Amino acid sequence: MKDIIVVYPVKETAMAIRALIEKGGYHVSHICALGSTALEISQEKSRGVIVCPFLMRDMSSAELAEALPVDFDVVALSKNGREQYMGNMITLPLPINSNEFLQTVGLLAASKSSFTKRSESDNDYITKAKQALMSIKGMDEMHAHKFLQSESMKSGKKLAQTAMDILDNLA
């Protein structure tokens, strides 16, 4: 079973999420308030699942997902009301459906590998596409990543394929 880390700035919310996860039969190994802390913890673990808000105090869930080691997944809880699957991150709408949430966390925690693994070349395409968007379109890194995610969702393609398509169109 993978480590489950809950990241929430409000302690009561973090404890409520932990209680829900543990009521579902899973163990939460860490609770923290910042994405950077979860990132530090992940460096000491071999694999895990991080449950966090879509936007944290110090970073977005997308930035966290991208920075995590292989075999880590993120379940981001979002106020925008849409369910999305992007790379190693799943976004679930708030308020959460307890059954759907536990099913998602349980599936990720029980799987032997990451929800979707990216190869090094895929990461390179994504980084290059973000850099191109930042340079040509004047986006910051977070907006470039969100743009890639949005285009990936619209097209139904993986994030790396969307990055390749964007690089081809900009060339």
Coordinates of N, CA, C and O in Angstrom, one line a residue:
M1 N 0.9 -1.2 0.0 CA 0.0 0.0 0.0 C 0.9 1.2 0.0 O 1.9 1.3 0.7
K2 N 0.5 2.2 -0.8 CA 1.3 3.5 -0.9 C 1.0 4.4 0.3 O 0.0 4.3 0.9
D3 N 2.0 5.2 0.6 CA 1.8 6.2 1.6 C 0.7 7.2 1.1 O 0.7 7.6 -0.1
I4 N -0.1 7.7 2.0 CA -1.1 8.7 1.7 C -0.8 9.9 2.5 O -0.6 9.9 3.7
I5 N -0.6 11.1 1.8 CA -0.2 12.3 2.5 C -1.4 13.3 2.2 O -1.8 13.5 1.1
V6 N -1.9 13.9 3.3 CA -2.9 15.0 3.2 C -2.3 16.3 3.3 O -1.6 16.6 4.3
V7 N -2.5 17.2 2.4 CA -2.0 18.6 2.4 C -3.2 19.5 2.5 O -4.0 19.6 1.5
Y8 N -3.3 20.2 3.6 CA -4.4 21.2 3.7 C -4.0 22.3 4.7 O -3.5 22.0 5.7
P9 N -4.1 23.6 4.3 CA -3.7 24.6 5.2 C -4.5 24.8 6.5 O -4.0 25.2 7.5
V10 N -5.8 24.3 6.4 CA -6.6 24.4 7.6 C -6.6 23.0 8.3 O -7.0 22.0 7.7
K11 N -6.1 23.0 9.5 CA -5.9 21.8 10.3 C -7.2 21.0 10.4 O -7.2 19.8 10.2
E12 N -8.3 21.6 10.7 CA -9.6 20.9 10.9 C -10.0 20.2 9.6 O -10.5 19.1 9.6
T13 N -9.8 20.9 8.4 CA -10.1 20.3 7.1 C -9.2 19.1 6.9 O -9.7 18.0 6.5
A14 N -7.9 19.2 7.2 CA -7.0 18.1 7.0 C -7.4 16.9 7.8 O -7.3 15.8 7.4
M15 N -7.7 17.2 9.1 CA -8.1 16.1 10.0 C -9.4 15.4 9.5 O -9.6 14.2 9.7
A16 N -10.4 16.2 9.0 CA -11.6 15.6 8.5 C -11.3 14.7 7.3 O -11.9 13.6 7.1
I17 N -10.4 15.2 6.4 CA -10.1 14.3 5.2 C -9.4 13.1 5.7 O -9.7 12.0 5.2
R18 N -8.5 13.2 6.6 CA -7.8 12.0 7.2 C -8.8 11.1 7.8 O -8.7 9.8 7.5
A19 N -9.8 11.6 8.6 CA -10.8 10.7 9.2 C -11.6 10.0 8.1 O -11.9 8.8 8.3
L20 N -11.9 10.7 7.0 CA -12.7 10.0 6.0 C -11.9 8.9 5.3 O -12.4 7.8 5.1
I21 N -10.6 9.2 5.0 CA -9.8 8.2 4.4 C -9.6 7.0 5.3 O -9.7 5.9 4.9
E22 N -9.3 7.2 6.6 CA -9.1 6.1 7.5 C -10.4 5.4 7.8 O -10.4 4.2 8.0
K23 N -11.5 6.0 7.7 CA -12.8 5.4 7.9 C -13.0 4.4 6.7 O -13.6 3.3 6.8
G24 N -12.5 4.8 5.5 CA -12.5 3.9 4.3 C -11.5 2.8 4.4 O -11.5 1.9 3.5
G25 N -10.7 2.7 5.5 CA -9.8 1.5 5.6 C -8.4 1.8 5.1 O -7.6 0.8 5.0
Y26 N -8.1 3.0 4.9 CA -6.7 3.4 4.4 C -6.0 4.2 5.5 O -6.6 4.8 6.4
H27 N -4.7 4.2 5.4 CA -3.9 4.8 6.5 C -3.2 6.1 5.9 O -2.6 6.0 4.8
V28 N -3.4 7.2 6.6 CA -2.7 8.5 6.2 C -1.4 8.5 7.0 O -1.4 8.5 8.2
S29 N -0.3 8.6 6.3 CA 1.0 8.6 6.9 C 1.5 10.0 7.4 O 2.2 10.1 8.3
H30 N 1.0 11.0 6.7 CA 1.5 12.4 7.0 C 0.3 13.4 6.7 O -0.4 13.2 5.8
I31 N 0.3 14.5 7.5 CA -0.5 15.6 7.3 C 0.4 16.8 7.3 O 1.2 17.0 8.2
C32 N 0.2 17.7 6.3 CA 1.0 19.0 6.3 C 0.2 20.1 5.7 O -0.9 19.9 5.1
A33 N 0.7 21.3 5.8 CA -0.1 22.5 5.4 C 0.4 23.0 4.0 O -0.3 23.8 3.4
L34 N 1.6 22.6 3.6 CA 2.2 23.2 2.4 C 2.5 22.1 1.4 O 3.0 21.0 1.7
G35 N 2.4 22.5 0.1 CA 2.8 21.6 -1.0 C 4.3 21.3 -0.9 O 4.8 20.1 -1.2
S36 N 5.1 22.3 -0.5 CA 6.6 22.1 -0.5 C 6.9 21.1 0.6 O 7.9 20.3 0.4
T37 N 6.2 21.0 1.7 CA 6.4 20.0 2.7 C 6.1 18.6 2.2 O 6.9 17.7 2.4
A38 N 5.0 18.5 1.5 CA 4.6 17.2 0.9 C 5.7 16.8 -0.1 O 6.0 15.6 -0.2
L39 N 6.2 17.7 -0.8 CA 7.3 17.4 -1.8 C 8.5 16.9 -1.1 O 9.1 15.9 -1.5
E40 N 8.9 17.5 0.0 CA 10.0 17.0 0.8 C 9.8 15.6 1.4 O 10.7 14.7 1.3
I41 N 8.6 15.3 1.9 CA 8.2 14.0 2.4 C 8.3 13.0 1.2 O 8.8 11.9 1.4
S42 N 7.8 13.4 0.1 CA 7.8 12.4 -1.1 C 9.2 12.0 -1.5 O 9.4 10.9 -2.0
Q43 N 10.2 12.9 -1.2 CA 11.6 12.5 -1.6 C 12.1 11.4 -0.7 O 13.1 10.7 -1.1
E44 N 11.5 11.2 0.4 CA 11.9 10.1 1.3 C 11.1 8.8 1.2 O 11.4 7.8 1.8
K45 N 10.1 8.9 0.3 CA 9.2 7.7 0.1 C 9.4 7.1 -1.3 O 9.9 7.8 -2.2
S46 N 9.0 5.9 -1.4 CA 9.2 5.3 -2.8 C 8.0 5.5 -3.6 O 8.1 5.5 -4.9
R47 N 6.8 5.6 -3.0 CA 5.6 5.9 -3.8 C 4.5 6.3 -2.9 O 4.5 6.1 -1.7
G48 N 3.5 7.0 -3.5 CA 2.4 7.5 -2.6 C 1.3 8.3 -3.3 O 1.4 8.4 -4.6
V49 N 0.4 8.7 -2.6 CA -0.8 9.5 -3.0 C -0.9 10.7 -2.2 O -0.8 10.6 -0.9
I50 N -1.0 11.9 -2.8 CA -1.1 13.1 -2.1 C -2.5 13.7 -2.4 O -2.9 13.8 -3.5
V51 N -3.3 14.0 -1.3 CA -4.6 14.6 -1.4 C -4.4 16.0 -1.0 O -3.9 16.3 0.1
C52 N -4.8 17.0 -1.8 CA -4.6 18.4 -1.6 C -5.7 19.3 -2.2 O -6.4 18.8 -3.1
P53 N -5.7 20.5 -1.9 CA -6.6 21.4 -2.6 C -6.0 21.7 -4.0 O -4.7 21.6 -4.2
F54 N -6.8 22.2 -4.9 CA -6.3 22.5 -6.3 C -5.2 23.6 -6.2 O -4.2 23.5 -6.9
L55 N -5.4 24.6 -5.3 CA -4.4 25.6 -5.1 C -4.0 25.7 -3.6 O -4.9 25.7 -2.7
M56 N -2.7 25.5 -3.4 CA -2.2 25.6 -2.0 C -1.6 27.0 -1.8 O -1.5 27.7 -2.7
R57 N -1.2 27.2 -0.6 CA -0.5 28.5 -0.3 C 0.7 28.8 -1.1 O 1.0 29.9 -1.5
D58 N 1.5 27.7 -1.3 CA 2.8 27.9 -1.9 C 3.0 27.4 -3.4 O 4.0 27.6 -4.0
M59 N 2.0 26.6 -3.9 CA 2.0 26.1 -5.2 C 0.7 25.6 -5.6 O -0.2 25.4 -4.8
S60 N 0.5 25.3 -6.9 CA -0.7 24.7 -7.4 C -0.5 23.2 -7.3 O 0.6 22.7 -7.2
S61 N -1.6 22.4 -7.4 CA -1.5 21.0 -7.4 C -0.8 20.5 -8.6 O -0.1 19.5 -8.6
A62 N -1.0 21.2 -9.8 CA -0.3 20.8 -11.0 C 1.2 21.0 -10.8 O 2.0 20.1 -11.3
E63 N 1.7 22.0 -10.2 CA 3.1 22.2 -9.9 C 3.6 21.1 -9.0 O 4.7 20.6 -9.3
L64 N 2.8 20.7 -8.0 CA 3.2 19.7 -7.1 C 3.3 18.4 -7.9 O 4.3 17.6 -7.8
A65 N 2.3 18.0 -8.7 CA 2.3 16.8 -9.4 C 3.5 16.7 -10.3 O 4.1 15.6 -10.5
E66 N 3.8 17.8 -11.0 CA 4.9 17.7 -11.9 C 6.3 17.5 -11.2 O 7.2 16.9 -11.7
A67 N 6.4 18.1 -10.0 CA 7.7 18.0 -9.3 C 7.9 16.7 -8.5 O 9.0 16.4 -8.1
L68 N 6.8 15.9 -8.3 CA 6.9 14.7 -7.5 C 7.7 13.6 -8.2 O 7.8 13.5 -9.4
P69 N 8.3 12.7 -7.4 CA 9.0 11.6 -8.0 C 8.1 10.6 -8.7 O 6.8 10.7 -8.5
V70 N 8.6 9.8 -9.5 CA 7.8 8.7 -10.2 C 7.1 7.9 -9.1 O 7.6 7.8 -8.0
D71 N 5.9 7.4 -9.4 CA 5.1 6.6 -8.6 C 4.4 7.4 -7.5 O 4.0 6.8 -6.4
F72 N 4.2 8.6 -7.7 CA 3.3 9.5 -6.9 C 2.2 10.0 -7.7 O 2.4 10.4 -8.8
D73 N 1.0 10.0 -7.1 CA -0.2 10.6 -7.7 C -0.7 11.7 -6.8 O -0.5 11.7 -5.6
V74 N -1.5 12.6 -7.4 CA -2.1 13.6 -6.7 C -3.7 13.6 -6.9 O -4.1 13.4 -8.1
V75 N -4.4 13.7 -5.8 CA -5.9 13.9 -5.9 C -6.1 15.3 -5.4 O -5.9 15.6 -4.3
A76 N -6.4 16.2 -6.4 CA -6.6 17.6 -6.1 C -8.1 17.9 -6.0 O -8.9 17.5 -6.8
L77 N -8.5 18.5 -4.9 CA -9.9 18.8 -4.7 C -10.1 20.3 -5.1 O -9.5 21.2 -4.7
S78 N -11.1 20.4 -6.1 CA -11.3 21.7 -6.7 C -12.7 22.3 -6.6 O -13.6 21.6 -6.6
K79 N -12.7 23.6 -6.4 CA -14.0 24.3 -6.3 C -14.6 24.5 -7.6 O -15.8 25.0 -7.7
N80 N -14.0 24.2 -8.7 CA -14.5 24.5 -10.1 C -15.6 23.5 -10.5 O -16.3 23.7 -11.5
G81 N -15.8 22.5 -9.7 CA -16.9 21.5 -10.0 C -16.7 20.6 -11.1 O -17.6 20.0 -11.6
R82 N -15.5 20.4 -11.6 CA -15.2 19.5 -12.7 C -14.3 18.4 -12.3 O -13.3 18.6 -11.6
E83 N -14.5 17.2 -12.8 CA -13.6 16.1 -12.6 C -12.7 16.0 -13.8 O -13.1 16.1 -14.9
Q84 N -11.4 15.9 -13.6 CA -10.4 15.9 -14.6 C -9.3 14.9 -14.3 O -9.0 14.7 -13.2
Y85 N -8.7 14.4 -15.4 CA -7.6 13.4 -15.2 C -6.5 14.0 -16.1 O -6.6 14.2 -17.3
M86 N -5.3 14.3 -15.5 CA -4.2 14.9 -16.2 C -2.9 14.3 -15.7 O -2.6 14.5 -14.5
G87 N -2.2 13.6 -16.5 CA -0.9 13.1 -16.0 C -1.1 12.3 -14.8 O -1.9 11.3 -14.7
N88 N -0.3 12.6 -13.8 CA -0.4 11.9 -12.5 C -1.3 12.6 -11.5 O -1.1 12.4 -10.3
M89 N -2.2 13.4 -12.0 CA -3.1 14.1 -11.1 C -4.6 13.9 -11.5 O -4.9 13.9 -12.7
I90 N -5.4 13.7 -10.5 CA -6.9 13.6 -10.7 C -7.5 14.7 -10.0 O -7.2 14.9 -8.8
T91 N -8.3 15.5 -10.6 CA -9.0 16.6 -9.9 C -10.5 16.2 -9.7 O -11.2 15.7 -10.6
L92 N -10.9 16.2 -8.4 CA -12.3 15.9 -8.0 C -12.9 17.2 -7.6 O -12.3 18.0 -6.9
P93 N -14.2 17.3 -7.9 CA -14.9 18.6 -7.5 C -15.3 18.6 -6.0 O -15.6 17.5 -5.4
L94 N -15.4 19.8 -5.5 CA -15.9 20.0 -4.2 C -17.4 20.5 -4.3 O -17.7 21.2 -5.2
P95 N -18.3 20.1 -3.4 CA -18.0 19.2 -2.3 C -17.8 17.8 -2.8 O -18.3 17.4 -3.8
I96 N -17.0 17.1 -2.0 CA -16.6 15.8 -2.5 C -17.8 14.8 -2.3 O -18.5 14.8 -1.3
N97 N -17.8 13.8 -3.2 CA -18.7 12.7 -3.0 C -17.8 11.6 -2.3 O -16.8 11.2 -2.8
S98 N -18.2 11.3 -1.1 CA -17.4 10.5 -0.2 C -17.0 9.1 -0.9 O -15.9 8.7 -0.8
N99 N -18.0 8.5 -1.5 CA -17.8 7.2 -2.1 C -16.8 7.3 -3.3 O -15.9 6.5 -3.4
E100 N -17.0 8.3 -4.1 CA -16.1 8.5 -5.3 C -14.7 8.8 -4.8 O -13.7 8.3 -5.3
F101 N -14.6 9.7 -3.8 CA -13.3 10.1 -3.3 C -12.6 8.9 -2.7 O -11.4 8.7 -3.1
L102 N -13.2 8.1 -1.9 CA -12.6 6.9 -1.3 C -12.2 5.9 -2.4 O -11.1 5.3 -2.3
Q103 N -13.1 5.7 -3.3 CA -12.8 4.8 -4.4 C -11.5 5.2 -5.2 O -10.6 4.4 -5.5
T104 N -11.4 6.5 -5.5 CA -10.3 7.1 -6.2 C -9.0 6.9 -5.4 O -8.0 6.4 -5.9
V105 N -9.0 7.4 -4.1 CA -7.8 7.3 -3.3 C -7.5 5.8 -3.1 O -6.3 5.5 -3.2
G106 N -8.4 4.9 -2.9 CA -8.2 3.5 -2.7 C -7.5 2.9 -3.9 O -6.6 2.1 -3.8
L107 N -8.0 3.2 -5.1 CA -7.5 2.7 -6.3 C -6.0 3.1 -6.5 O -5.2 2.3 -6.8
L108 N -5.8 4.4 -6.3 CA -4.4 4.9 -6.4 C -3.5 4.3 -5.4 O -2.3 4.0 -5.6
A109 N -3.9 4.2 -4.1 CA -3.1 3.7 -3.0 C -2.8 2.2 -3.2 O -1.7 1.8 -2.8
A110 N -3.7 1.5 -3.8 CA -3.5 0.0 -3.9 C -2.7 -0.3 -5.2 O -2.1 -1.4 -5.3
S111 N -2.6 0.6 -6.2 CA -1.9 0.3 -7.4 C -0.4 0.2 -7.2 O 0.1 1.0 -6.3
K112 N 0.3 -0.6 -7.9 CA 1.7 -0.8 -7.7 C 2.5 0.3 -8.4 O 3.6 0.6 -8.0
S113 N 1.9 1.0 -9.3 CA 2.7 2.1 -10.0 C 1.8 3.4 -10.0 O 0.7 3.4 -9.6
S114 N 2.3 4.4 -10.6 CA 1.6 5.7 -10.7 C 0.5 5.5 -11.6 O 0.5 4.7 -12.5
F115 N -0.6 6.3 -11.4 CA -1.7 6.3 -12.3 C -1.3 6.4 -13.7 O -1.8 5.6 -14.5
T116 N -0.5 7.3 -14.1 CA 0.1 7.3 -15.4 C 1.6 7.7 -15.2 O 1.9 8.8 -14.6
K117 N 2.5 6.9 -15.7 CA 3.9 7.2 -15.6 C 4.3 8.0 -16.8 O 3.8 7.7 -17.9
R118 N 5.1 9.0 -16.7 CA 5.7 9.7 -17.8 C 7.1 9.3 -18.0 O 7.9 9.2 -17.0
S119 N 7.5 9.1 -19.2 CA 8.9 8.9 -19.5 C 9.7 10.2 -19.4 O 9.1 11.3 -19.4
E120 N 11.0 10.1 -19.4 CA 11.8 11.3 -19.4 C 11.6 12.1 -20.6 O 11.6 13.3 -20.6
S121 N 11.4 11.4 -21.8 CA 11.2 12.2 -23.0 C 9.9 12.9 -23.0 O 9.7 14.0 -23.5
D122 N 8.9 12.3 -22.4 CA 7.6 13.0 -22.2 C 7.7 14.2 -21.4 O 7.2 15.3 -21.7
N123 N 8.5 14.1 -20.3 CA 8.7 15.3 -19.4 C 9.4 16.4 -20.2 O 9.1 17.6 -20.0
D124 N 10.4 16.0 -21.1 CA 11.1 17.0 -21.9 C 10.2 17.7 -22.8 O 10.3 18.9 -22.9
Y125 N 9.3 17.0 -23.5 CA 8.3 17.6 -24.4 C 7.4 18.6 -23.6 O 7.2 19.7 -24.1
I126 N 7.0 18.2 -22.4 CA 6.1 19.1 -21.6 C 6.8 20.3 -21.2 O 6.3 21.4 -21.3
T127 N 8.1 20.2 -20.8 CA 8.9 21.3 -20.3 C 9.1 22.2 -21.5 O 9.0 23.5 -21.4
K128 N 9.5 21.7 -22.7 CA 9.8 22.5 -23.9 C 8.5 23.3 -24.3 O 8.6 24.4 -24.7
A129 N 7.4 22.6 -24.3 CA 6.1 23.2 -24.7 C 5.8 24.4 -23.7 O 5.4 25.5 -24.2
K130 N 6.0 24.1 -22.4 CA 5.7 25.2 -21.5 C 6.6 26.4 -21.7 O 6.2 27.5 -21.7
Q131 N 7.9 26.1 -22.0 CA 8.9 27.2 -22.2 C 8.5 28.0 -23.5 O 8.6 29.2 -23.5
A132 N 8.1 27.2 -24.5 CA 7.6 27.9 -25.7 C 6.4 28.8 -25.5 O 6.4 29.9 -26.0
L133 N 5.4 28.3 -24.8 CA 4.3 29.1 -24.4 C 4.6 30.3 -23.6 O 4.1 31.4 -23.8
M134 N 5.5 30.1 -22.7 CA 6.0 31.3 -21.9 C 6.7 32.3 -22.7 O 6.4 33.5 -22.5
S135 N 7.5 31.9 -23.6 CA 8.3 32.8 -24.5 C 7.4 33.5 -25.5 O 7.4 34.7 -25.7
I136 N 6.6 32.7 -26.2 CA 5.8 33.2 -27.4 C 4.5 33.9 -26.9 O 4.2 34.9 -27.4
K137 N 3.8 33.3 -26.0 CA 2.5 33.8 -25.5 C 2.6 34.6 -24.3 O 1.6 35.2 -23.8
G138 N 3.8 34.7 -23.7 CA 4.0 35.6 -22.5 C 3.3 35.0 -21.2 O 3.0 35.8 -20.3
M139 N 3.1 33.7 -21.2 CA 2.5 33.1 -20.0 C 3.5 32.8 -18.9 O 4.7 32.7 -19.2
D140 N 3.1 32.8 -17.7 CA 4.0 32.3 -16.6 C 3.9 30.8 -16.6 O 3.0 30.2 -17.3
E141 N 4.7 30.1 -15.9 CA 4.8 28.6 -15.9 C 3.4 28.0 -15.5 O 3.0 27.0 -16.1
M142 N 2.8 28.5 -14.5 CA 1.5 27.9 -14.0 C 0.5 28.0 -15.1 O -0.2 27.1 -15.4
H143 N 0.4 29.2 -15.8 CA -0.6 29.3 -16.9 C -0.3 28.5 -18.1 O -1.2 27.9 -18.7
A144 N 1.0 28.3 -18.4 CA 1.4 27.5 -19.5 C 1.0 26.0 -19.2 O 0.5 25.3 -20.1
H145 N 1.2 25.6 -17.9 CA 0.9 24.2 -17.6 C -0.6 24.0 -17.6 O -1.1 23.0 -18.1
K146 N -1.4 25.0 -17.1 CA -2.8 24.9 -17.1 C -3.3 24.9 -18.6 O -4.3 24.2 -18.9
F147 N -2.7 25.7 -19.5 CA -3.1 25.7 -20.9 C -2.9 24.3 -21.5 O -3.7 23.8 -22.2
L148 N -1.7 23.7 -21.2 CA -1.4 22.3 -21.7 C -2.5 21.3 -21.1 O -3.0 20.5 -21.9
Q149 N -2.8 21.4 -19.9 CA -3.8 20.5 -19.3 C -5.1 20.7 -19.9 O -5.8 19.8 -20.3
S150 N -5.5 22.0 -20.1 CA -6.8 22.3 -20.7 C -6.9 21.7 -22.2 O -7.9 21.1 -22.5
E151 N -5.8 21.9 -22.9 CA -5.8 21.4 -24.3 C -5.8 19.9 -24.3 O -6.4 19.3 -25.2
S152 N -5.1 19.3 -23.4 CA -5.1 17.9 -23.2 C -6.5 17.3 -23.0 O -6.9 16.3 -23.6
M153 N -7.2 18.0 -22.1 CA -8.6 17.5 -21.7 C -9.5 17.7 -22.9 O -10.3 16.8 -23.2
K154 N -9.4 18.8 -23.7 CA -10.3 19.1 -24.8 C -10.0 18.1 -25.9 O -11.0 17.6 -26.6
S155 N -8.8 17.7 -26.1 CA -8.4 16.8 -27.2 C -8.5 15.3 -26.8 O -8.6 14.5 -27.7
G156 N -8.5 15.1 -25.5 CA -8.6 13.7 -25.1 C -7.2 13.0 -25.2 O -7.1 11.8 -25.2
K157 N -6.2 13.8 -25.4 CA -4.8 13.2 -25.6 C -4.1 13.4 -24.3 O -4.4 14.2 -23.5
K158 N -3.0 12.5 -24.2 CA -2.1 12.7 -23.0 C -1.4 14.0 -23.1 O -1.2 14.6 -24.1
L159 N -1.0 14.4 -21.9 CA -0.3 15.7 -21.8 C 0.9 15.8 -22.7 O 1.1 16.8 -23.3
A160 N 1.7 14.7 -22.7 CA 2.9 14.8 -23.5 C 2.6 14.9 -25.0 O 3.2 15.6 -25.8
Q161 N 1.5 14.2 -25.5 CA 1.1 14.3 -26.9 C 0.6 15.7 -27.2 O 0.9 16.2 -28.3
T162 N -0.1 16.3 -26.3 CA -0.6 17.7 -26.5 C 0.6 18.6 -26.6 O 0.7 19.5 -27.4
A163 N 1.6 18.4 -25.7 CA 2.9 19.2 -25.8 C 3.6 19.1 -27.1 O 4.0 20.1 -27.7
M164 N 3.7 17.8 -27.6 CA 4.3 17.6 -28.9 C 3.5 18.3 -30.0 O 4.1 19.0 -30.9
D165 N 2.2 18.3 -30.0 CA 1.3 18.9 -31.0 C 1.5 20.5 -30.9 O 1.6 21.1 -32.0
I166 N 1.6 21.0 -29.7 CA 1.8 22.5 -29.6 C 3.2 22.8 -30.1 O 3.4 23.8 -30.9
L167 N 4.2 22.0 -29.8 CA 5.6 22.3 -30.4 C 5.6 22.2 -31.9 O 6.2 23.1 -32.6
D168 N 4.9 21.3 -32.5 CA 4.8 21.2 -33.9 C 4.1 22.4 -34.5 O 4.5 22.9 -35.6
N169 N 3.0 22.8 -33.9 CA 2.3 24.0 -34.4 C 3.1 25.3 -34.3 O 2.9 26.2 -35.1
L170 N 3.9 25.4 -33.2 CA 4.7 26.6 -33.0 C 5.9 26.6 -33.9 O 6.5 27.7 -34.2
A171 N 6.3 25.4 -34.4 CA 7.6 25.4 -35.2 C 7.4 25.9 -36.6 O 6.4 26.1 -37.2

